[in-house]
């Protein structure tokens, strides 16, 4: 009401200014032409129109036409138009004033639109910087919500993630919400009091935008593009919040993993000394005839292997495994393996044979690998096969050259590994869903074996065995060695897997 009163006062002032201008010119109406009168009046009309808009301009134009007729056209001081030419002057003056007022209104509207577009560009630049990387992710969501509230004069605006959890809210948003609309344009078409719009990026819904206004959420067509750009930034901001949360979770997991490795390394290192002492005491007791000493020594050896796996695995994960690859033959490492696993394979009530398929051609199979680390890998694979193979069934070991690599295969006729677990079995402490409870071990052997293989530039993989069972394939860098006849033969010359395997 106060605004209307102020506006009427301004209108009255301009009507008075026009009348005063006419009165001032009237003192000389006998000496000046009508053309000289209409020009000053037209200036007043344009000034009033520039101040208060087209409506006041048209009112002043009508008032000026009446004043010209009443004051400056004979007969004076009457509203009578005596000559046809006077009609031409009045109509031309009114049309000219009306067109000038209209053109001024168009210019004003264009200037207002340009200022608004400049404001929108500035708003989008600020919100875009917030949404795409400057500042905190939560602040970006709040900035977009505040921009919506300012632009649409909302009572409240809220942004939530894809699961419905609130990310940011400003003002009052009533409880409850209707079904999300298909898009912002469609949602605003009916000017509802509560608008819910899904936020999408890369074709995926990442959150929801809710707009609330008691009198209805309205926007003219010229602002829809700006509002859609804001909605796009809202989607980017919501996605950024999700990515930041995932990155924080991943960092927390990495830190927990690092601390776990440090703890395992420390505990494993501290366990080695007492285990060595226990084994030595058990050995002395066994020499004195203590029947239980052999069991103690066997269990100490088992714990020592687990501790060694823990140490190697923690070092590998920390990048601290030191290997010394050098030229070695498959025959030497297989011979050492036979001696190492003889006790393990022969310990049960039914000894399990180790069937070796190793070519005896000249030159021998050779590779560039760390002898001790490779012996650990093959030992772990044979012990793993011994746990799962059928009672009495042999564990098979084959070696051959293929594609420049020295390849070892450890095979068994056990139950095999389901397709979904063939990579997970190399995860530390992983136990398959079908693994027997009394199989023993801590789930470290395969993880340690793969870590040692990769530390040497090799690979360790699982393959299902034809006819049932498992095949673990260890590939190490091959090497060229001289023959007894003075020529050189390389593992790059593929001999292929022996026909007897499988």
Short mmCIF file of C-alpha atoms in Angstrom, two decimals, residues 179-407:
data_model
loop_
_atom_site.label_atom_id
_atom_site.label_comp_id
_atom_site.label_asym_id
_atom_site.label_seq_id
_atom_site.Cartn_x
_atom_site.Cartn_y
_atom_site.Cartn_z
CA UNK A 179 6.23 -37.89 -6.26
CA UNK A 180 9.18 -36.40 -8.13
CA UNK A 181 8.28 -34.63 -11.37
CA UNK A 182 9.85 -35.62 -14.68
CA UNK A 183 11.78 -32.36 -14.95
CA UNK A 184 12.02 -28.80 -13.69
CA UNK A 185 10.06 -27.26 -16.58
CA UNK A 186 7.23 -29.72 -16.18
CA UNK A 187 7.22 -29.27 -12.41
CA UNK A 188 6.94 -25.46 -12.57
CA UNK A 189 4.26 -25.44 -15.26
CA UNK A 190 1.43 -25.79 -12.72
CA UNK A 191 3.08 -23.54 -10.07
CA UNK A 192 2.56 -25.99 -7.19
CA UNK A 193 3.44 -25.12 -3.61
CA UNK A 194 5.83 -28.09 -3.28
CA UNK A 195 8.09 -29.24 -6.13
CA UNK A 196 10.28 -32.35 -6.10
CA UNK A 197 12.67 -32.81 -9.03
CA UNK A 198 15.17 -35.69 -9.49
CA UNK A 199 18.80 -34.61 -9.98
CA UNK A 200 20.62 -36.48 -12.76
CA UNK A 201 24.17 -36.55 -14.02
CA UNK A 202 25.48 -38.90 -16.70
CA UNK A 203 21.95 -40.29 -17.01
CA UNK A 204 21.90 -41.47 -13.40
CA UNK A 205 19.78 -40.10 -10.54
CA UNK A 206 22.15 -38.79 -7.87
CA UNK A 207 19.70 -36.93 -5.66
CA UNK A 208 16.50 -34.88 -5.41
CA UNK A 209 15.73 -31.15 -5.34
CA UNK A 210 12.73 -29.89 -3.36
CA UNK A 211 11.32 -26.35 -3.69
CA UNK A 212 8.59 -24.98 -1.40
CA UNK A 213 6.60 -21.71 -1.55
CA UNK A 214 3.20 -21.06 0.00
CA UNK A 215 1.90 -19.11 -3.01
CA UNK A 216 3.25 -21.62 -5.52
CA UNK A 217 6.67 -21.98 -7.08
CA UNK A 218 6.63 -19.83 -10.21
CA UNK A 219 9.20 -18.86 -12.81
CA UNK A 220 8.79 -17.00 -16.10
CA UNK A 221 9.98 -18.67 -19.27
CA UNK A 222 13.07 -16.46 -19.53
CA UNK A 223 14.44 -17.89 -16.27
CA UNK A 224 13.89 -21.60 -16.97
CA UNK A 225 17.26 -22.03 -18.68
CA UNK A 226 18.99 -20.44 -15.69
CA UNK A 227 17.05 -22.65 -13.26
CA UNK A 228 17.89 -25.78 -15.24
CA UNK A 229 21.56 -24.79 -15.12
CA UNK A 230 21.23 -24.42 -11.35
CA UNK A 231 19.62 -27.86 -11.17
CA UNK A 232 22.55 -29.28 -13.14
CA UNK A 233 24.99 -27.73 -10.68
CA UNK A 234 22.90 -29.16 -7.84
CA UNK A 235 23.37 -32.63 -9.38
CA UNK A 236 27.12 -32.06 -9.74
CA UNK A 237 27.35 -30.88 -6.14
CA UNK A 238 25.41 -33.90 -4.86
CA UNK A 239 27.64 -36.22 -6.90
CA UNK A 240 30.72 -34.46 -5.56
CA UNK A 241 29.53 -35.02 -1.97
CA UNK A 242 29.12 -38.73 -2.75
CA UNK A 243 32.57 -39.00 -4.34
CA UNK A 244 34.21 -37.17 -1.46
CA UNK A 245 32.51 -39.51 1.02
CA UNK A 246 33.70 -42.55 -0.97
CA UNK A 247 37.24 -41.17 -1.14
CA UNK A 248 37.24 -40.62 2.63
CA UNK A 249 36.00 -44.18 3.22
CA UNK A 250 38.65 -45.55 0.87
CA UNK A 251 41.36 -43.54 2.64
CA UNK A 252 40.14 -44.82 6.02
CA UNK A 253 40.26 -48.40 4.71
CA UNK A 254 43.77 -47.88 3.33
CA UNK A 255 44.91 -46.48 6.65
CA UNK A 256 43.33 -49.40 8.53
CA UNK A 257 44.98 -51.81 6.09
CA UNK A 258 48.35 -50.14 6.58
CA UNK A 259 48.04 -50.33 10.36
CA UNK A 260 47.02 -53.99 10.10
CA UNK A 261 50.10 -54.76 8.00
CA UNK A 262 52.32 -52.96 10.50
CA UNK A 263 50.76 -54.91 13.36
CA UNK A 264 51.13 -58.23 11.54
CA UNK A 265 54.76 -57.48 10.74
CA UNK A 266 55.53 -56.53 14.34
CA UNK A 267 53.74 -59.55 15.84
CA UNK A 268 55.27 -61.94 13.31
CA UNK A 269 58.76 -60.63 13.96
CA UNK A 270 58.34 -60.99 17.73
CA UNK A 271 57.02 -64.57 17.38
CA UNK A 272 60.04 -65.89 15.51
CA UNK A 273 62.43 -65.89 18.47
CA UNK A 274 60.22 -67.85 20.93
CA UNK A 275 59.30 -70.33 18.17
CA UNK A 276 62.95 -70.96 17.46
CA UNK A 277 63.54 -71.56 21.16
CA UNK A 278 60.55 -73.94 21.40
CA UNK A 279 61.75 -75.91 18.39
CA UNK A 280 65.28 -76.20 19.79
CA UNK A 281 64.00 -77.40 23.18
CA UNK A 282 61.65 -79.88 21.50
CA UNK A 283 64.50 -81.20 19.40
CA UNK A 284 66.65 -81.74 22.51
CA UNK A 285 63.74 -83.46 24.25
CA UNK A 286 63.22 -85.74 21.27
CA UNK A 287 66.87 -86.78 21.40
CA UNK A 288 66.37 -87.69 25.07
CA UNK A 289 63.47 -89.95 24.13
CA UNK A 290 60.46 -87.71 24.82
CA UNK A 291 57.66 -89.09 22.59
CA UNK A 292 55.71 -85.80 22.65
CA UNK A 293 58.68 -83.73 21.51
CA UNK A 294 58.15 -84.64 17.85
CA UNK A 295 54.60 -83.31 17.99
CA UNK A 296 55.82 -80.09 19.62
CA UNK A 297 58.51 -79.74 16.97
CA UNK A 298 56.00 -80.36 14.17
CA UNK A 299 53.60 -77.74 15.50
CA UNK A 300 56.45 -75.29 15.99
CA UNK A 301 57.42 -75.82 12.34
CA UNK A 302 53.81 -75.17 11.34
CA UNK A 303 53.68 -71.94 13.34
CA UNK A 304 57.04 -70.93 11.90
CA UNK A 305 55.68 -71.30 8.36
CA UNK A 306 52.62 -69.20 9.22
CA UNK A 307 54.83 -66.53 10.77
CA UNK A 308 57.09 -66.57 7.70
CA UNK A 309 54.02 -66.12 5.44
CA UNK A 310 52.83 -63.22 7.58
CA UNK A 311 56.20 -61.53 7.39
CA UNK A 312 56.57 -62.01 3.64
CA UNK A 313 53.02 -60.87 2.96
CA UNK A 314 53.31 -57.74 5.12
CA UNK A 315 56.63 -56.90 3.46
CA UNK A 316 55.16 -57.42 -0.01
CA UNK A 317 52.17 -55.20 0.71
CA UNK A 318 54.53 -52.53 2.02
CA UNK A 319 56.78 -52.90 -1.02
CA UNK A 320 59.58 -54.21 1.17
CA UNK A 321 60.14 -57.68 -0.28
CA UNK A 322 63.76 -58.04 -1.40
CA UNK A 323 64.38 -60.77 -3.98
CA UNK A 324 67.60 -61.70 -5.77
CA UNK A 325 66.73 -63.05 -9.21
CA UNK A 326 69.57 -65.01 -10.77
CA UNK A 327 70.03 -67.84 -13.22
CA UNK A 328 68.64 -71.07 -11.70
CA UNK A 329 67.39 -74.34 -13.13
CA UNK A 330 64.01 -75.90 -12.62
CA UNK A 331 65.67 -79.19 -11.74
CA UNK A 332 67.48 -77.66 -8.74
CA UNK A 333 64.40 -75.97 -7.27
CA UNK A 334 62.25 -79.09 -7.82
CA UNK A 335 64.89 -81.23 -6.08
CA UNK A 336 64.90 -78.89 -3.07
CA UNK A 337 61.10 -78.90 -3.09
CA UNK A 338 60.98 -82.71 -2.93
CA UNK A 339 63.07 -82.65 0.23
CA UNK A 340 61.11 -79.79 1.78
CA UNK A 341 57.61 -81.26 1.32
CA UNK A 342 58.53 -84.89 2.01
CA UNK A 343 57.55 -84.52 5.64
CA UNK A 344 54.30 -82.75 4.84
CA UNK A 345 53.13 -85.27 2.23
CA UNK A 346 54.21 -88.26 4.28
CA UNK A 347 52.82 -87.12 7.62
CA UNK A 348 49.28 -88.46 7.25
CA UNK A 349 48.05 -92.01 7.72
CA UNK A 350 48.16 -92.43 3.94
CA UNK A 351 51.26 -90.79 2.44
CA UNK A 352 50.57 -88.72 -0.66
CA UNK A 353 53.05 -89.01 -3.55
CA UNK A 354 54.46 -86.01 -5.42
CA UNK A 355 54.51 -86.84 -9.12
CA UNK A 356 57.00 -84.66 -10.98
CA UNK A 357 56.96 -84.15 -14.71
CA UNK A 358 60.25 -82.40 -15.52
CA UNK A 359 61.99 -82.61 -18.94
CA UNK A 360 65.52 -83.94 -18.76
CA UNK A 361 66.61 -82.58 -22.13
CA UNK A 362 69.90 -80.78 -22.66
CA UNK A 363 70.04 -77.91 -21.85
CA UNK A 364 68.01 -77.96 -18.62
CA UNK A 365 65.03 -75.71 -18.08
CA UNK A 366 66.24 -72.46 -16.57
CA UNK A 367 64.92 -69.10 -15.50
CA UNK A 368 65.93 -65.90 -13.78
CA UNK A 369 64.34 -66.14 -10.36
CA UNK A 370 65.01 -65.98 -6.64
CA UNK A 371 65.68 -69.59 -5.59
CA UNK A 372 64.45 -69.24 -1.97
CA UNK A 373 61.34 -67.25 -2.87
CA UNK A 374 60.40 -69.68 -5.65
CA UNK A 375 60.91 -72.62 -3.29
CA UNK A 376 58.52 -70.90 -0.85
CA UNK A 377 55.94 -70.43 -3.61
CA UNK A 378 56.05 -74.04 -4.77
CA UNK A 379 56.07 -75.28 -1.16
CA UNK A 380 52.93 -73.27 -0.39
CA UNK A 381 51.22 -74.57 -3.55
CA UNK A 382 52.06 -78.21 -2.77
CA UNK A 383 50.88 -77.83 0.85
CA UNK A 384 47.67 -76.21 -0.39
CA UNK A 385 47.10 -79.09 -2.83
CA UNK A 386 47.81 -81.58 -0.04
CA UNK A 387 45.00 -80.00 2.05
CA UNK A 388 42.33 -80.31 -0.60
CA UNK A 389 43.29 -83.32 -2.75
CA UNK A 390 41.35 -86.56 -2.37
CA UNK A 391 42.79 -89.02 0.12
CA UNK A 392 45.76 -90.83 -1.37
CA UNK A 393 45.59 -88.99 -4.68
CA UNK A 394 48.96 -87.63 -5.82
CA UNK A 395 49.95 -83.97 -6.08
CA UNK A 396 51.41 -83.36 -9.51
CA UNK A 397 54.17 -80.88 -10.38
CA UNK A 398 55.16 -80.08 -13.96
CA UNK A 399 57.66 -77.62 -15.39
CA UNK A 400 58.05 -76.45 -18.98
CA UNK A 401 58.99 -73.43 -21.08
CA UNK A 402 56.40 -71.32 -22.85
CA UNK A 403 56.55 -67.91 -24.52
CA UNK A 404 59.86 -66.92 -22.94
CA UNK A 405 58.77 -67.94 -19.45
CA UNK A 406 59.60 -70.81 -17.15
CA UNK A 407 56.27 -72.30 -16.08
#
